[in-house]
Coordinates of N, CA and C in Angstrom, one line a residue:
X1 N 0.8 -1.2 0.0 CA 0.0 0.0 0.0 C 0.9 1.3 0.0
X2 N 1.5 1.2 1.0 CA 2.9 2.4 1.2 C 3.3 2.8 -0.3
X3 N 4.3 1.3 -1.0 CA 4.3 1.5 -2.1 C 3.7 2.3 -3.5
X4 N 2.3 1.8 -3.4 CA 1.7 2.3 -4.7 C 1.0 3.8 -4.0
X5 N 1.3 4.2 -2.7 CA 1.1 5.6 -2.5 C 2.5 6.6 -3.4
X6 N 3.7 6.5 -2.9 CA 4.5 6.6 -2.7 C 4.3 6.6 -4.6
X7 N 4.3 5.9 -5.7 CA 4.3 6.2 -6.8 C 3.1 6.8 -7.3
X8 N 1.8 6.9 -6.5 CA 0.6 7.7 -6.9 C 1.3 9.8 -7.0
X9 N 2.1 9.7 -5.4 CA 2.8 11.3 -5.3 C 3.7 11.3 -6.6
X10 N 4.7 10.7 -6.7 CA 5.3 10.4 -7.7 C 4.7 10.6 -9.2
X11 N 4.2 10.3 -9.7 CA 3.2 10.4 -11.1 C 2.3 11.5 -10.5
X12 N 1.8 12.3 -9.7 CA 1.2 13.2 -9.7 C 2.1 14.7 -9.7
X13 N 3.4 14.6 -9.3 CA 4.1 15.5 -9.6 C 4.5 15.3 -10.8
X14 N 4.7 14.2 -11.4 CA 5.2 14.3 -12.9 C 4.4 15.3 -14.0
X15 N 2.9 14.6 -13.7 CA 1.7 15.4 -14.0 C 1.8 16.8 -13.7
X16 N 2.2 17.3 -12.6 CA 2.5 18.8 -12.4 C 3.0 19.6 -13.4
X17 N 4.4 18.9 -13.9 CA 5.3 19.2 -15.0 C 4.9 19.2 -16.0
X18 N 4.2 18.1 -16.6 CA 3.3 17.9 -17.7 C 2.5 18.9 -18.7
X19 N 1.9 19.0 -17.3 CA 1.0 20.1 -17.7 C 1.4 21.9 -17.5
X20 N 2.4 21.9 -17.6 CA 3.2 23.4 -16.7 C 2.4 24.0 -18.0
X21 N 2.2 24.4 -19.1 CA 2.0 25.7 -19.7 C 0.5 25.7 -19.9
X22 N -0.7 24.6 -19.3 CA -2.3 25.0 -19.4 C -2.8 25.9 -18.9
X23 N -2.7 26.1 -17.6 CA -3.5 27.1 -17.3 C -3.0 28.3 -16.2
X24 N -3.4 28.5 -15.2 CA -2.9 29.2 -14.0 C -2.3 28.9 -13.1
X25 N -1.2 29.5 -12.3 CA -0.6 29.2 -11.1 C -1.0 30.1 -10.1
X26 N -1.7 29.4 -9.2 CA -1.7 29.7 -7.9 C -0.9 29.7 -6.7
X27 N -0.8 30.5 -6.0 CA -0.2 30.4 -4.5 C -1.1 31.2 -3.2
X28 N -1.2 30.3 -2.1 CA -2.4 30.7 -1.5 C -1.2 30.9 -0.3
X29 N -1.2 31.5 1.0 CA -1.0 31.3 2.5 C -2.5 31.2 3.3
X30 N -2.3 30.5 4.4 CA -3.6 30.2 5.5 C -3.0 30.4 6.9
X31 N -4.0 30.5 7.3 CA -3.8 29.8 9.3 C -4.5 29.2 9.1
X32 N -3.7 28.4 9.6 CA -4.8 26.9 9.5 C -4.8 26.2 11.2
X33 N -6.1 25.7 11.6 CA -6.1 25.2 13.0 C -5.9 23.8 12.5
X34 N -4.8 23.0 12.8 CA -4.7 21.6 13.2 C -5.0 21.1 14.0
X35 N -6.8 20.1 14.4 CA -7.5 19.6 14.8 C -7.1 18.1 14.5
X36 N -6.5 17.4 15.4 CA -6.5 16.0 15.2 C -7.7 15.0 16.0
X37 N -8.1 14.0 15.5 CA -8.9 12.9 16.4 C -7.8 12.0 16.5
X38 N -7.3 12.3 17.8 CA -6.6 11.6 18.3 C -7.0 10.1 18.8
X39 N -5.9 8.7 18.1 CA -6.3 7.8 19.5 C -4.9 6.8 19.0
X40 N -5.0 5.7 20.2 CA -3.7 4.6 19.9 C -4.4 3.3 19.8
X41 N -3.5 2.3 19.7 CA -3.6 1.2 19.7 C -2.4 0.6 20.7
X42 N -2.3 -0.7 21.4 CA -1.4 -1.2 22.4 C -1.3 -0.8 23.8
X43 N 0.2 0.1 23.6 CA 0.6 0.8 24.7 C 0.0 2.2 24.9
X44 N -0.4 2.3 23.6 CA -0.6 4.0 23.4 C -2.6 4.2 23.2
X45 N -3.4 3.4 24.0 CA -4.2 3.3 24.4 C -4.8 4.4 25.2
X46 N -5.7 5.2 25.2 CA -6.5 6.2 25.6 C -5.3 7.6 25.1
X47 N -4.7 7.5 24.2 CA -4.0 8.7 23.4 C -4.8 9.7 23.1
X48 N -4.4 11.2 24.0 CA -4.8 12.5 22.9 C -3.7 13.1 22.7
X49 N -4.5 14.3 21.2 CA -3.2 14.7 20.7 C -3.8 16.3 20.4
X50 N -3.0 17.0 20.6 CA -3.5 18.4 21.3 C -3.4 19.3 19.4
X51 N -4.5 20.1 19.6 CA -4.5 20.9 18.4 C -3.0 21.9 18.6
X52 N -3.1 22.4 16.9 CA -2.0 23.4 17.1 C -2.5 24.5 15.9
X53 N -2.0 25.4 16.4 CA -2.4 27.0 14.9 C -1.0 27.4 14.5
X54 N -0.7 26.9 13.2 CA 0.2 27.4 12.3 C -0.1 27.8 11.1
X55 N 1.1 28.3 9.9 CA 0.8 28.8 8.8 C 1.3 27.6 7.9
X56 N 0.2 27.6 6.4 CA 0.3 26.9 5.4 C 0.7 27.5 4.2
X57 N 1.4 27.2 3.2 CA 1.6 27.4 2.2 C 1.1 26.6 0.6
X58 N 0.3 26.8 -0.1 CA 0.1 25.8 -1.4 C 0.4 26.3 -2.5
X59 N 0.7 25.8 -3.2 CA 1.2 26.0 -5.0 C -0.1 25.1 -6.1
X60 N -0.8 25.8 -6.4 CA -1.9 24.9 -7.1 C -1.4 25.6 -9.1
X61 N -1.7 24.6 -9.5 CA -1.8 25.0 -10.9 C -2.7 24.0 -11.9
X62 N -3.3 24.9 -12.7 CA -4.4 24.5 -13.4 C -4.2 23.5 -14.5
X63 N -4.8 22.4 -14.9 CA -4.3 22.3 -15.8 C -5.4 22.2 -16.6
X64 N -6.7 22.4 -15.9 CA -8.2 22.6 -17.6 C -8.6 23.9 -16.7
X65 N -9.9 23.9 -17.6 CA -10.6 24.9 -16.7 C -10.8 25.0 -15.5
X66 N -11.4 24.0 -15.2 CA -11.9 22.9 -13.9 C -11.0 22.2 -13.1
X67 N -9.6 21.9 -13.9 CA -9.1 20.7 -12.6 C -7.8 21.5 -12.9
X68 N -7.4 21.2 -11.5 CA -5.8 21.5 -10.6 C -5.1 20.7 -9.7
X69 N -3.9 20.8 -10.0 CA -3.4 19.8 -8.8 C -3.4 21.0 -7.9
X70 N -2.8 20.4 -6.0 CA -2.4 21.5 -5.4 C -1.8 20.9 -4.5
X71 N -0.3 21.7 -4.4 CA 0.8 21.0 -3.1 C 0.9 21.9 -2.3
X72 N 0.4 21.0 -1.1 CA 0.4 21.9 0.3 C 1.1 21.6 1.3
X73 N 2.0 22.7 1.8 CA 3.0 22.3 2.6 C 3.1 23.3 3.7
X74 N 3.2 22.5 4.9 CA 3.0 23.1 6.2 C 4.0 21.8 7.3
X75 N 3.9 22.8 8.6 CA 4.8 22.0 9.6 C 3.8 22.3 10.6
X76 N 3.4 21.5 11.6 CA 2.8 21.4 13.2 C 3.3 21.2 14.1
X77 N 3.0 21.3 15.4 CA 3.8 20.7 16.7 C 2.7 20.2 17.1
X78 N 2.7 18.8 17.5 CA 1.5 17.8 18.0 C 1.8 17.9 19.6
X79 N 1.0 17.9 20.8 CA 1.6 17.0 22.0 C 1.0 15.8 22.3
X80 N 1.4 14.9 22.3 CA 0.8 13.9 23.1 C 0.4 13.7 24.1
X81 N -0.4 13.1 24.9 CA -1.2 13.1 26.1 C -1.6 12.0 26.5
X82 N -1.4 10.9 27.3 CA -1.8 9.4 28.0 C -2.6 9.7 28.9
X83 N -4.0 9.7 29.2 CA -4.8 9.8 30.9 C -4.2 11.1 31.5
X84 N -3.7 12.0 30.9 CA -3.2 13.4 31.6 C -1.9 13.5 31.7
X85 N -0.9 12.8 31.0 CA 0.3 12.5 31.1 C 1.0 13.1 29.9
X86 N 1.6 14.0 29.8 CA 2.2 14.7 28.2 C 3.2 13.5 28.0
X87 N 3.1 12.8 27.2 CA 4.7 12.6 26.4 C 5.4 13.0 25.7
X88 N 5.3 14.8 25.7 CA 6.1 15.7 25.3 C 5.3 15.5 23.5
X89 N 6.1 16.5 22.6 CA 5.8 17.1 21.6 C 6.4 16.7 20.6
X90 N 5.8 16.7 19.1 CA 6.5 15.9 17.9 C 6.0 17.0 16.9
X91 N 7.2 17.6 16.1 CA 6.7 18.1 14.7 C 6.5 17.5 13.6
X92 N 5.5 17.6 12.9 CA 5.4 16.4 11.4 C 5.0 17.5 9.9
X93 N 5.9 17.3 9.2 CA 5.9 18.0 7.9 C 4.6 16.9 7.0
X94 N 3.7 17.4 6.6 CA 2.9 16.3 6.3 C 2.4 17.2 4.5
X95 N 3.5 17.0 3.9 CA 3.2 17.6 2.3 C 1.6 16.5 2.0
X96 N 1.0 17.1 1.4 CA -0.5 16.6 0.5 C -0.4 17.5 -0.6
X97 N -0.3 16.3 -1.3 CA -0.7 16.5 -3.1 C -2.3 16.3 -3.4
X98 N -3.5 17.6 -3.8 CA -4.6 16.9 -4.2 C -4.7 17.3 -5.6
X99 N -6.0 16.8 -5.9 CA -6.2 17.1 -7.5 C -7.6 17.5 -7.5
X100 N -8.1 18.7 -7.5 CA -9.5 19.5 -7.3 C -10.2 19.8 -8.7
X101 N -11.5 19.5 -8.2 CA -12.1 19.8 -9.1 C -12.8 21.0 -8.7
X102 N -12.8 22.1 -9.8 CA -13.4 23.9 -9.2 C -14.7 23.7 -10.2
X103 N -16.1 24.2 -9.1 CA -16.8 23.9 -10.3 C -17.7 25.2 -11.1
X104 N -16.8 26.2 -10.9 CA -16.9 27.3 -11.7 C -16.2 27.5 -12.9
X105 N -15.2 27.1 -13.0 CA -13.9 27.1 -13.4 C -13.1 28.5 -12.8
X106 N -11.7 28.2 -13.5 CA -10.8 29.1 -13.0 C -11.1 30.6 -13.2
X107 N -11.6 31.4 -14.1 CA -11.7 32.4 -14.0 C -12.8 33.3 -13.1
X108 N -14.1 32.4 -12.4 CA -15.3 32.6 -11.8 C -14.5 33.8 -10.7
X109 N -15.6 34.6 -10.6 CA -15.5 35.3 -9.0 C -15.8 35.0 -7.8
X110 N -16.6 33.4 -7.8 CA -16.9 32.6 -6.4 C -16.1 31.1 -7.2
X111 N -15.6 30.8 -6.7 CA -14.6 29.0 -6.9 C -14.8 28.1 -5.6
X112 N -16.0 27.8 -5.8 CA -15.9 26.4 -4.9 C -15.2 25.2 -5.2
X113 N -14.5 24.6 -4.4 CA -14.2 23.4 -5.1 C -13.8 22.2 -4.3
X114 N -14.0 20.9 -4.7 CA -14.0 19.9 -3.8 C -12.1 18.8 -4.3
X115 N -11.7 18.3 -3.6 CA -10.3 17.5 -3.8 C -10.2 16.3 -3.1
X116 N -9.1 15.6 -4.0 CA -8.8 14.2 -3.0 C -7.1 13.9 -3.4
X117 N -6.5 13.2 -2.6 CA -5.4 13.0 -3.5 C -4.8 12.6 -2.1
X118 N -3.0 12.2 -1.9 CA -2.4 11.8 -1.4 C -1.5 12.6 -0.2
X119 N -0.8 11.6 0.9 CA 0.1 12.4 1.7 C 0.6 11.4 2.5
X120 N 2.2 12.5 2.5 CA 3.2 11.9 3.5 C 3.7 12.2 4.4
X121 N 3.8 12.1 5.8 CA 3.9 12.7 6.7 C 5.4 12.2 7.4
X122 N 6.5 13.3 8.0 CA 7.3 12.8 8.4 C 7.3 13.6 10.0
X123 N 8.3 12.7 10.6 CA 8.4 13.2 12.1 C 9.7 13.7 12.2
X124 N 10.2 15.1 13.0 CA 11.2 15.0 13.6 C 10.7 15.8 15.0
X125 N 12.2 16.7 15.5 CA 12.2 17.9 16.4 C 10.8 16.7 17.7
X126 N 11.9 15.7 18.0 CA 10.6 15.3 19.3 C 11.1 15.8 20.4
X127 N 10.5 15.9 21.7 CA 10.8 16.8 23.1 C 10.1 15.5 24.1
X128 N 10.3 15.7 25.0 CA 10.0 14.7 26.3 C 10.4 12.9 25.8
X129 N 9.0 12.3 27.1 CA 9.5 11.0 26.7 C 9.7 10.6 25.1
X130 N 8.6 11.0 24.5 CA 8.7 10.5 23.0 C 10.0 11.0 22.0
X131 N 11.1 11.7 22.9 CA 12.5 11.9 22.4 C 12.6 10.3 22.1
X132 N 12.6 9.8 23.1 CA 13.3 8.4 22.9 C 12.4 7.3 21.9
X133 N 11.6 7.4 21.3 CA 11.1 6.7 20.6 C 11.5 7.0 19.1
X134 N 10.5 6.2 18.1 CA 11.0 6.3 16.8 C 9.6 6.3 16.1
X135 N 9.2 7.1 15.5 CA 8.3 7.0 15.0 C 8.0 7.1 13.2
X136 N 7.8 6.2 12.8 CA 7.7 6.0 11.5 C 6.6 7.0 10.3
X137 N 7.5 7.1 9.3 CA 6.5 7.8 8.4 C 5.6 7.8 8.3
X138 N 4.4 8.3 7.9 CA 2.7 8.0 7.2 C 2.3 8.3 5.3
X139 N 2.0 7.4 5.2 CA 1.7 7.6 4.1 C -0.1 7.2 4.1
X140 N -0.9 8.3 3.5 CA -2.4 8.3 3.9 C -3.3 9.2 2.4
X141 N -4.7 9.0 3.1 CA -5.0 9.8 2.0 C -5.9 11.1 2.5
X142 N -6.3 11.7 1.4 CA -6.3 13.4 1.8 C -7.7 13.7 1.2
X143 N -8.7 14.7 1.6 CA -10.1 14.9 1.1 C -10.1 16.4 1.4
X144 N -10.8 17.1 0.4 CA -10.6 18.7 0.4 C -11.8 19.6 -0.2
X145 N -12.3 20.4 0.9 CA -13.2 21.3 0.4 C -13.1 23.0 0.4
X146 N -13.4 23.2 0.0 CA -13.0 25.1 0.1 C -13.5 26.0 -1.2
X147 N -13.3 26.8 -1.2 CA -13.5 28.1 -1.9 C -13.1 29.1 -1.9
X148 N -12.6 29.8 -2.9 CA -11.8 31.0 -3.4 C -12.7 32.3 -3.7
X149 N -12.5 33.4 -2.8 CA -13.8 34.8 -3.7 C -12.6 35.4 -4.2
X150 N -13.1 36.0 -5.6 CA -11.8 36.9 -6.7 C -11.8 38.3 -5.6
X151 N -10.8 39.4 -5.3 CA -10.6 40.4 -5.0 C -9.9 41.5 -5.8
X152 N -9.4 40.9 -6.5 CA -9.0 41.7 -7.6 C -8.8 40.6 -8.9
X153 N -8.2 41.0 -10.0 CA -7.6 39.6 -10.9 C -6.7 38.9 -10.9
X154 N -5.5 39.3 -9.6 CA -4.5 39.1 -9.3 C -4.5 38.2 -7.8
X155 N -5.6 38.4 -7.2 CA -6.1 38.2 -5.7 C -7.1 37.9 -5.0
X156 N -6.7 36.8 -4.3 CA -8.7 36.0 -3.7 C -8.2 36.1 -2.2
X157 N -9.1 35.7 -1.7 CA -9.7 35.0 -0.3 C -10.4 33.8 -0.1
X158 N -9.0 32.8 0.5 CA -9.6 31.7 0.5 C -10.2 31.4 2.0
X159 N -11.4 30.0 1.9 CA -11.1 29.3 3.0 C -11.2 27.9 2.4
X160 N -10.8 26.3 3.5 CA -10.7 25.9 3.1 C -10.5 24.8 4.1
X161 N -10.9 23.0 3.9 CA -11.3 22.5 5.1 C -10.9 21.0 4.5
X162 N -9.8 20.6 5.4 CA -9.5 19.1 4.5 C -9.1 18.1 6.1
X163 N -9.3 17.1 5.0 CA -9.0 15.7 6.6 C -7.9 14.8 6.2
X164 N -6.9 14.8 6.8 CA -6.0 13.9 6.1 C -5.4 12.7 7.2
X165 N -5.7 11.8 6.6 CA -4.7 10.4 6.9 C -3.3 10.2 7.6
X166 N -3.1 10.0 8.8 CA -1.9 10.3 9.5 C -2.1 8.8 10.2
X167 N -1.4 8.2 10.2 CA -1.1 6.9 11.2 C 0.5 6.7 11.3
X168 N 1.2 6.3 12.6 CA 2.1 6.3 12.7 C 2.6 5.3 13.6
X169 N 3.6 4.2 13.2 CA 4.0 3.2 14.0 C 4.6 3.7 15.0
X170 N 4.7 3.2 16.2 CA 6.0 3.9 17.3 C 6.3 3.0 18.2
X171 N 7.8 3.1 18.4 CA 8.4 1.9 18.6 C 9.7 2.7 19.5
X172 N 10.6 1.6 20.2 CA 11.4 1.8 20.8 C 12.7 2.0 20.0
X173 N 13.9 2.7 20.7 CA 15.6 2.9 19.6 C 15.3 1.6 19.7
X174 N 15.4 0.2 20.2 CA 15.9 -1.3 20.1 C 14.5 -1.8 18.9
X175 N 13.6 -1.3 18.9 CA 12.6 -1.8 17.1 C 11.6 -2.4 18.0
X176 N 11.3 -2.3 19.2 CA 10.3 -2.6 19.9 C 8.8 -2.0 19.8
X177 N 7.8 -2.6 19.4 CA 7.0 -1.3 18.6 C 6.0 -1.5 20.0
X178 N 5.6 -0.2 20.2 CA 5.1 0.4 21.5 C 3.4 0.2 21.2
X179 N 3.0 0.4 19.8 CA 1.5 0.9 19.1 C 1.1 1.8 17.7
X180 N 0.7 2.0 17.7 CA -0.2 2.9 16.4 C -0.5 4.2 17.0
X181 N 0.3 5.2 16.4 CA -0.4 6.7 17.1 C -1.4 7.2 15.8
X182 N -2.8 7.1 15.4 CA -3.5 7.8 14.8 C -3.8 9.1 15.0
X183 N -3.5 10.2 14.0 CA -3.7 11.9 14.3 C -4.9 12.1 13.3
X184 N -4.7 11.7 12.2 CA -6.1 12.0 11.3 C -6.6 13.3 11.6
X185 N -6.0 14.7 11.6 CA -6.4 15.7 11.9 C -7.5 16.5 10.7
X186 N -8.9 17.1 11.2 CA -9.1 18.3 10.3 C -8.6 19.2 10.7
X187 N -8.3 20.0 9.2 CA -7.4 21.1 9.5 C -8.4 22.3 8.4
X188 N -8.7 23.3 9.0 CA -9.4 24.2 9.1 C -8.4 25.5 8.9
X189 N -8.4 26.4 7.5 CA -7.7 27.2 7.1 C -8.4 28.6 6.2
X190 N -8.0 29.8 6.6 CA -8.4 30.7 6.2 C -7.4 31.6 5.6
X191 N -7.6 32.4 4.1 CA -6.1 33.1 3.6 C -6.3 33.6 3.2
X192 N -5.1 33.9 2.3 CA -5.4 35.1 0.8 C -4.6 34.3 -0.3
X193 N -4.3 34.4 -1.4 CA -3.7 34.0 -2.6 C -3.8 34.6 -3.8
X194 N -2.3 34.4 -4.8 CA -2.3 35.5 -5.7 C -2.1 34.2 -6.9
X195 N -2.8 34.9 -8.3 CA -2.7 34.4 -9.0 C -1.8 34.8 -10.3
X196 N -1.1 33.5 -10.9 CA 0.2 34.3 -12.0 C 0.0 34.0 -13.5

């Protein structure tokens, strides 16, 4: 499964290239609230995992009227939490590639549009007990809804509301695996974005 994720991102950036001279390039910024449904499996049983408010960045480009890819790239700080117990904090870079369908098309002055597509999440920068563990990549999938108003021809206002797939092995430095930490966060985002 990892695998044919892992070549889905792959062939969807190729596709990026592909299609470089169709249509529009976008770039949007957000705040976005990272809202996880936290839980575990094993050792990591009654897990929560605390929201966080950071900035996003996406690169979308058109390639019809109607459809776009869009790479979105952002960093979080998660904490973890056992029965009231922090096990300290983990940052995760979790790039999502989707492929949106707008159903106005690109030029409208309201752009609703709905997405799905892929994502991979990595860990570093951990703090407390979960220094000492190891926690494995995620490779998951991604669902996206939102809407663009035009502000000028150059400039919108977005918002925009997606849920993405985060599961994560965690294990001891000796390969001892502890459980499954699930974040599956909605992430809830509001911006601006210019168009080129």
């Amino acid at each position: 499964m990892r695998r044919l994720m892992i070549a889905g991102l792959s062939l969807a950036l190729l596709g990026t290239t592909a299609f470089a001279g169709e249509g529009a390039w976008q770039v949007r910024t957000r705040l976005i609230d990272v809202a996880p449904d936290g839980s575990g499996t094993n050792g990591l049983k009654g897990l929560d995992i605390k929201s966080d408010f950071t900035v996003e960045v996406d690169f979308s480009k058109f390639l019809t009227d109607r459809l776009a890819l869009e790479l979105i790239v952002a960093t979080a700080s998660q904490e973890l939490v056992i029965d009231g117990f922090s096990l300290g904090s983990v940052n995760h870079l979790p790039p999502t590639l989707t492929l949106q369908w707008h159903f106005m098309g690109q030029d409208a002055t309201f752009q609703p549009y709905v997405g799905a597509g892929l994502n991979a999440t990595f860990f570093y920068g951990k703090s407390g007990a979960i220094d000492n563990l190891d926690l494995s990549t995620s490779f998951g999938l991604a669902a996206q809804l939102g809407a663009d108003w035009k502000v000028t021809d150059k400039t919108f206002f977005n918002v925009d509301l997606k849920y993405i797939d985060i599961s994560t092995d965690v294990e001891t430095k000796a390969g001892d695996k502890i459980g499954t930490a699930d974040i599956n966060p909605l992430v809830f985002g509001v911006g601006i974005g210019w168009r080129f």
